[in-house]
Coordinates of C-alpha atoms (C1' of nucleotides) in Angstrom, one line a residue:
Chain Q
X1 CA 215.5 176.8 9.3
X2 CA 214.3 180.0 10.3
X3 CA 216.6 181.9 13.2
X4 CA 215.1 179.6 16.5
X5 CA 213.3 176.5 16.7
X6 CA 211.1 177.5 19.7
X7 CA 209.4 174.3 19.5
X8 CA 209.8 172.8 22.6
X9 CA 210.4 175.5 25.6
X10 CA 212.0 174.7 28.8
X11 CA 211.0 176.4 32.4
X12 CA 213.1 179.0 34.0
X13 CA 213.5 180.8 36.8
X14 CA 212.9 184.5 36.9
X15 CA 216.1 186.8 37.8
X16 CA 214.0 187.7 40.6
X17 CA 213.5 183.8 41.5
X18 CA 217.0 183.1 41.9
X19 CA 218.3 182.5 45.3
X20 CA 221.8 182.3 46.6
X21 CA 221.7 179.2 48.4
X22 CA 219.9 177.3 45.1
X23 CA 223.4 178.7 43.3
X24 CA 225.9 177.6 45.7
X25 CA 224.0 174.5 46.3
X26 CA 224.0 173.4 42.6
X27 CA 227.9 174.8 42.7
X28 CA 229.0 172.3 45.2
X29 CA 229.0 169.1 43.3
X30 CA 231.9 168.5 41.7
X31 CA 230.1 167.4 37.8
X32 CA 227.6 170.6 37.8
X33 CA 231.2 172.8 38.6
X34 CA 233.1 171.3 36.1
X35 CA 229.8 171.7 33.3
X36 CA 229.9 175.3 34.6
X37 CA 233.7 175.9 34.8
X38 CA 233.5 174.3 30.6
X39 CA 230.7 176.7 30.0
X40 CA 232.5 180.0 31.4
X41 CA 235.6 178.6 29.4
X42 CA 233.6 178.2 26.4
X43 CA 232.7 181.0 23.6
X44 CA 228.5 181.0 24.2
X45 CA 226.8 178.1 24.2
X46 CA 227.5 173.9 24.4
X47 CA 225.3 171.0 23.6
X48 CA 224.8 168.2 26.3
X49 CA 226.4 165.9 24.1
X50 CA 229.8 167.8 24.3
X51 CA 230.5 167.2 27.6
X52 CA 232.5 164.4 28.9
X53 CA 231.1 163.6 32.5
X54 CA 231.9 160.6 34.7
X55 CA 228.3 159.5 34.1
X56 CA 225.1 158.4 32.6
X57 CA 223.4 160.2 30.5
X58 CA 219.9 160.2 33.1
X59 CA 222.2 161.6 35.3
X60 CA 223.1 164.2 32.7
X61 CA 219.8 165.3 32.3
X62 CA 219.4 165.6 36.3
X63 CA 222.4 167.9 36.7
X64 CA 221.8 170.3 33.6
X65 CA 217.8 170.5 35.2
X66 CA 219.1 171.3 38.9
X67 CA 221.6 174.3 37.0
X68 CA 218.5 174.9 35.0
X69 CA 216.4 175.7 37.7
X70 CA 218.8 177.2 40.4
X71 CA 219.3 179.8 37.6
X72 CA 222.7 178.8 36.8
X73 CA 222.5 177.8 33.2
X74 CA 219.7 178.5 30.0
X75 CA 218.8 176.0 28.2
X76 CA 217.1 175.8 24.9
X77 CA 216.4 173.0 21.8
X78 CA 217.9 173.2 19.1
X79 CA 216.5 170.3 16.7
X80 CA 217.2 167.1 18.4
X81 CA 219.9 168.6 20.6
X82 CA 219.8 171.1 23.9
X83 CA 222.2 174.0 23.9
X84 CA 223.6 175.3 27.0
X85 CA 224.8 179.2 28.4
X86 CA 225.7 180.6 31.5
X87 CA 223.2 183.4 33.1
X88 CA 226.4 185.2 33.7
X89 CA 223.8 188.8 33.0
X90 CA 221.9 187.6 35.3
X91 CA 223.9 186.3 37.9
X92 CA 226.2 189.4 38.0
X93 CA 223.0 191.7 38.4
X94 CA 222.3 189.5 41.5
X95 CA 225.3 188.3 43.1
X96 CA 227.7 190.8 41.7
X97 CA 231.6 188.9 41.2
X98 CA 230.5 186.1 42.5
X99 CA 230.5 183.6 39.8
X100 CA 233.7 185.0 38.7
X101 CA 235.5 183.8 41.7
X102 CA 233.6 181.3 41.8
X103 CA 235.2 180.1 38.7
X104 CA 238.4 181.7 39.9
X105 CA 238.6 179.2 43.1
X106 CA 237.7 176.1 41.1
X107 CA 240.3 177.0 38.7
X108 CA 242.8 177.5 41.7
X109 CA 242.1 174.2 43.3
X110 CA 242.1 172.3 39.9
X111 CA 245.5 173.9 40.1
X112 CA 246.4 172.7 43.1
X113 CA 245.2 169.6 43.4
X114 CA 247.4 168.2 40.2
X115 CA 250.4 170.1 41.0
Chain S
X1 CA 244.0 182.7 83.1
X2 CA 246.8 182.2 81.1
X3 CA 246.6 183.6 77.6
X4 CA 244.7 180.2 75.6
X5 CA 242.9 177.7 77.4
X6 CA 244.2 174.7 75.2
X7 CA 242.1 172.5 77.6
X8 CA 239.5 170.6 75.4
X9 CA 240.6 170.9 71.6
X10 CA 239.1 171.0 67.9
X11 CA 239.6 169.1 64.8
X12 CA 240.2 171.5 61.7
X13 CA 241.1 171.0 58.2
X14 CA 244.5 172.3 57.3
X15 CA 244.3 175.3 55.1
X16 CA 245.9 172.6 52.1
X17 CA 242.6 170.3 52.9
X18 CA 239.9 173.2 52.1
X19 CA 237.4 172.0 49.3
X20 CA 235.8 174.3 47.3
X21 CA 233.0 172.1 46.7
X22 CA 232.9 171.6 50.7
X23 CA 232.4 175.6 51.3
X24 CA 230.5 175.9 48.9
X25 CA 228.3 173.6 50.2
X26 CA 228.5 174.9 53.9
X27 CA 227.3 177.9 52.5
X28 CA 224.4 176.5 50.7
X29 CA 222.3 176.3 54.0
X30 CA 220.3 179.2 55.4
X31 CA 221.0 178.5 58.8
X32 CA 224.7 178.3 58.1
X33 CA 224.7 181.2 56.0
X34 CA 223.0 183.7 58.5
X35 CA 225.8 182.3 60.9
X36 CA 228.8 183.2 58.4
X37 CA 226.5 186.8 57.7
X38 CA 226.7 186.7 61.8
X39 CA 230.3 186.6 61.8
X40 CA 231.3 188.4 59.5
X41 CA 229.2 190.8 60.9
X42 CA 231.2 191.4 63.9
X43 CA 234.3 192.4 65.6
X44 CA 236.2 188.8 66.3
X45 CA 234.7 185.9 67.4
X46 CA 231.1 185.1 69.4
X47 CA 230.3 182.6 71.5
X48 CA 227.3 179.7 69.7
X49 CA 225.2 181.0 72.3
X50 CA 225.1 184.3 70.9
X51 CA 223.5 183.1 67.6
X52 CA 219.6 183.1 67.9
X53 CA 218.9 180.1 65.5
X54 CA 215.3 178.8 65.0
X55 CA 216.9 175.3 65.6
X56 CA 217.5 173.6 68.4
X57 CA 220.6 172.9 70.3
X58 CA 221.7 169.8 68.9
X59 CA 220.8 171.2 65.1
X60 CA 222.9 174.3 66.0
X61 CA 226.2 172.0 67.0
X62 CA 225.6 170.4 63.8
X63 CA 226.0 172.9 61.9
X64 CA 229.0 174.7 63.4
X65 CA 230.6 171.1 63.1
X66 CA 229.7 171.4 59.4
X67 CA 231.3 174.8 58.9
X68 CA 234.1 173.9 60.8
X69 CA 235.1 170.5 59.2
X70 CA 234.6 172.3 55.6
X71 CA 237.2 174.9 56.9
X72 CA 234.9 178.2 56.8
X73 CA 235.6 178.5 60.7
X74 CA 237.7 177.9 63.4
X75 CA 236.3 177.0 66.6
X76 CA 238.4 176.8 70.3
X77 CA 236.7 176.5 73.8
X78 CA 236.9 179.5 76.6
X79 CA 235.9 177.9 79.6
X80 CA 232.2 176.5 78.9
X81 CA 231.4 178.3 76.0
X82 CA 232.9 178.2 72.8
X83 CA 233.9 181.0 70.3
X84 CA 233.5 181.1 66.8
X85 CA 235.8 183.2 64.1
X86 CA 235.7 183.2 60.0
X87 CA 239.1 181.8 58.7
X88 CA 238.9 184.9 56.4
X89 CA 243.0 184.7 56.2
X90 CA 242.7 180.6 54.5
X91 CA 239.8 181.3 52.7
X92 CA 241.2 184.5 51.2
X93 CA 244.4 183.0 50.2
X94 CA 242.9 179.9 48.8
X95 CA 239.7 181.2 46.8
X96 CA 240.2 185.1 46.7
X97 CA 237.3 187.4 46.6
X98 CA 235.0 184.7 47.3
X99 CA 233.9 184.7 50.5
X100 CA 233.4 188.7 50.2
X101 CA 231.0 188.1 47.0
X102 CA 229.3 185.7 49.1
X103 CA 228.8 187.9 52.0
X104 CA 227.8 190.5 49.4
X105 CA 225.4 188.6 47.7
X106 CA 223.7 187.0 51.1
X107 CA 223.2 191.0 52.1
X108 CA 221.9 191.7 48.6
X109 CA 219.3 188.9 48.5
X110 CA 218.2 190.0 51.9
X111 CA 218.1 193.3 50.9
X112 CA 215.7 192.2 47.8
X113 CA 213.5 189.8 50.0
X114 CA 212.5 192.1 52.5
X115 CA 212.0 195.2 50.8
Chain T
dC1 C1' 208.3 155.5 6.4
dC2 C1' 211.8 153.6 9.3
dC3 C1' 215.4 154.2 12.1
dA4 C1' 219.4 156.4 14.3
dT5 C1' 220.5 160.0 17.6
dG6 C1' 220.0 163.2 21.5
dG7 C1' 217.6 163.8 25.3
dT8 C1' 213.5 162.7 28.9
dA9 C1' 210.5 160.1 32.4
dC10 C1' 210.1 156.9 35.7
dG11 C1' 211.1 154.0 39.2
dA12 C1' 214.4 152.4 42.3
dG13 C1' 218.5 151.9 45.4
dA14 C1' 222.2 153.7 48.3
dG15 C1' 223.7 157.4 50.6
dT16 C1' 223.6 162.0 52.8
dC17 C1' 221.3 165.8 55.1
dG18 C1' 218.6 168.5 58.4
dT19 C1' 216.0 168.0 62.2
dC20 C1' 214.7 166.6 66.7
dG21 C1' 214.6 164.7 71.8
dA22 C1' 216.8 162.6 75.5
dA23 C1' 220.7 161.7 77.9
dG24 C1' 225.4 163.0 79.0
dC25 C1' 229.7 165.7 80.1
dA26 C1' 232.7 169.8 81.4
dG27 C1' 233.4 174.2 83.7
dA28 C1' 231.7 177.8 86.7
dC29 C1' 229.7 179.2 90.8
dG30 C1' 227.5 178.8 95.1
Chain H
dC1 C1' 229.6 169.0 97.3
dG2 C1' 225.5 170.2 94.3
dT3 C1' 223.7 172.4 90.7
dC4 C1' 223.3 175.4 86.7
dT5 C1' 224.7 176.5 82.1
dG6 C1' 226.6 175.5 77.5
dC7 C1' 227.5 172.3 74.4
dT8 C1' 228.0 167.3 72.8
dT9 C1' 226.7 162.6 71.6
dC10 C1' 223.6 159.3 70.2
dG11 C1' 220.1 157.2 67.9
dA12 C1' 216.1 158.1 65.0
dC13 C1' 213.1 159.9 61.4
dG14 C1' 211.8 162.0 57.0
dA15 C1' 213.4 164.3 53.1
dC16 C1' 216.3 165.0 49.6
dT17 C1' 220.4 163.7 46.4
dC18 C1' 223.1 161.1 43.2
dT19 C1' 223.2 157.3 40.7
dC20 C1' 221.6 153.9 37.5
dG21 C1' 218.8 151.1 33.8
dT22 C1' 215.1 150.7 31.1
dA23 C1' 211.6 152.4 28.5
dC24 C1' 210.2 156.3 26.0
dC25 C1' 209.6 160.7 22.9
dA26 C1' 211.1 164.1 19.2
dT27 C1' 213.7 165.5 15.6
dG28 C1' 216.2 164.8 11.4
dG29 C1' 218.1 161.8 7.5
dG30 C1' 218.0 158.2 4.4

DNA sequence: CCCATGGTACGAGAGTCGTCGAAGCAGACG
DNA sequence: CGTCTGCTTCGACGACTCTCGTACCATGGG
């Protein structure tokens, strides 16, 4: 193995592509905020296999393409698996704190809700 | 007058029944968000017919139900119009900061798209 | 070379969303 | 009273979303 296996390359939004209502869209169902809310409590980067979600794995694929392309998340193959980061660079340049409370409110509510 | 007119009244979500995943989603529509931008915007509360939507009527009651029923604002009827106000005070004590980095980042991207 | 593994593509079905027009109701004002 | 204004209600329609199962591809290991 070299240092990347840039064999097969996935599309991404520019910085400049992003817009806010793609992020807060892809933000308000509850699996893509719980991938994210793992992510941002994560070191750098997951594999889709790590995550525990309530379903399918098509369905996987359908929510880690709609972060993908709202500019949430980057994505990139690593042999047979697909590695996973937050655009948190990216995201702060745009929307300055806003993922941050972002994470901060789900954290709250998760909070809350199983007091 | 007396000081309210309680005559017709509004359903609203108890500050304990806010979903994050529900503003969030409020916020994901253009329409809605130039409303909140609207709002926020300015001194207290304005009347729907102040807005100047590119929807129609019905559309426009639609989506002040919508950011109503997800708790972003509170609603009450003065005679034949009704007034709209931000529930900055809930939102700020449930998920704090984030309606501000929202408000931020709305101004921001508008800032970026038509410069 | 074969096969196991991780992820994708393609329908398809149920549900929600944004939009509209037409009809209706509640106050205000003559 | 009649009417105007502001907002609501009620379908309805097209578009999009979330979900799934099945079939498929690509990489890596025996």
């Amino acid at each position: 193995m070299t240092d990347r296996d840039t064999s097969r390359t996935l599309a991404h939004p520019e910085a400049a592509e992003i817009r806010l209502e793609g992020v807060l869209h892809a933000l308000s169902d509850p699996v893509r905020l719980s991938i994210v809310l793992d992510l941002a409590g994560s070191a750098d980067d997951l594999a889709c296999s790590h995550f525990d979600l309530p379903v399918t794995k098509s369905t996987t694929t359908h929510h880690f393409r709609v972060l993908r392309e709202s500019g949430v998340v980057r994505q990139a193959y690593r042999g047979t698996t697909k590695l996973n980061a937050l655009r948190r660079d990216d995201l702060e340049a745009l929307f300055p704190g806003l993922l941050d409370s972002v994470l901060t409110a789900a954290a709250a509510e998760t909070a809350r809700l199983t007091a």
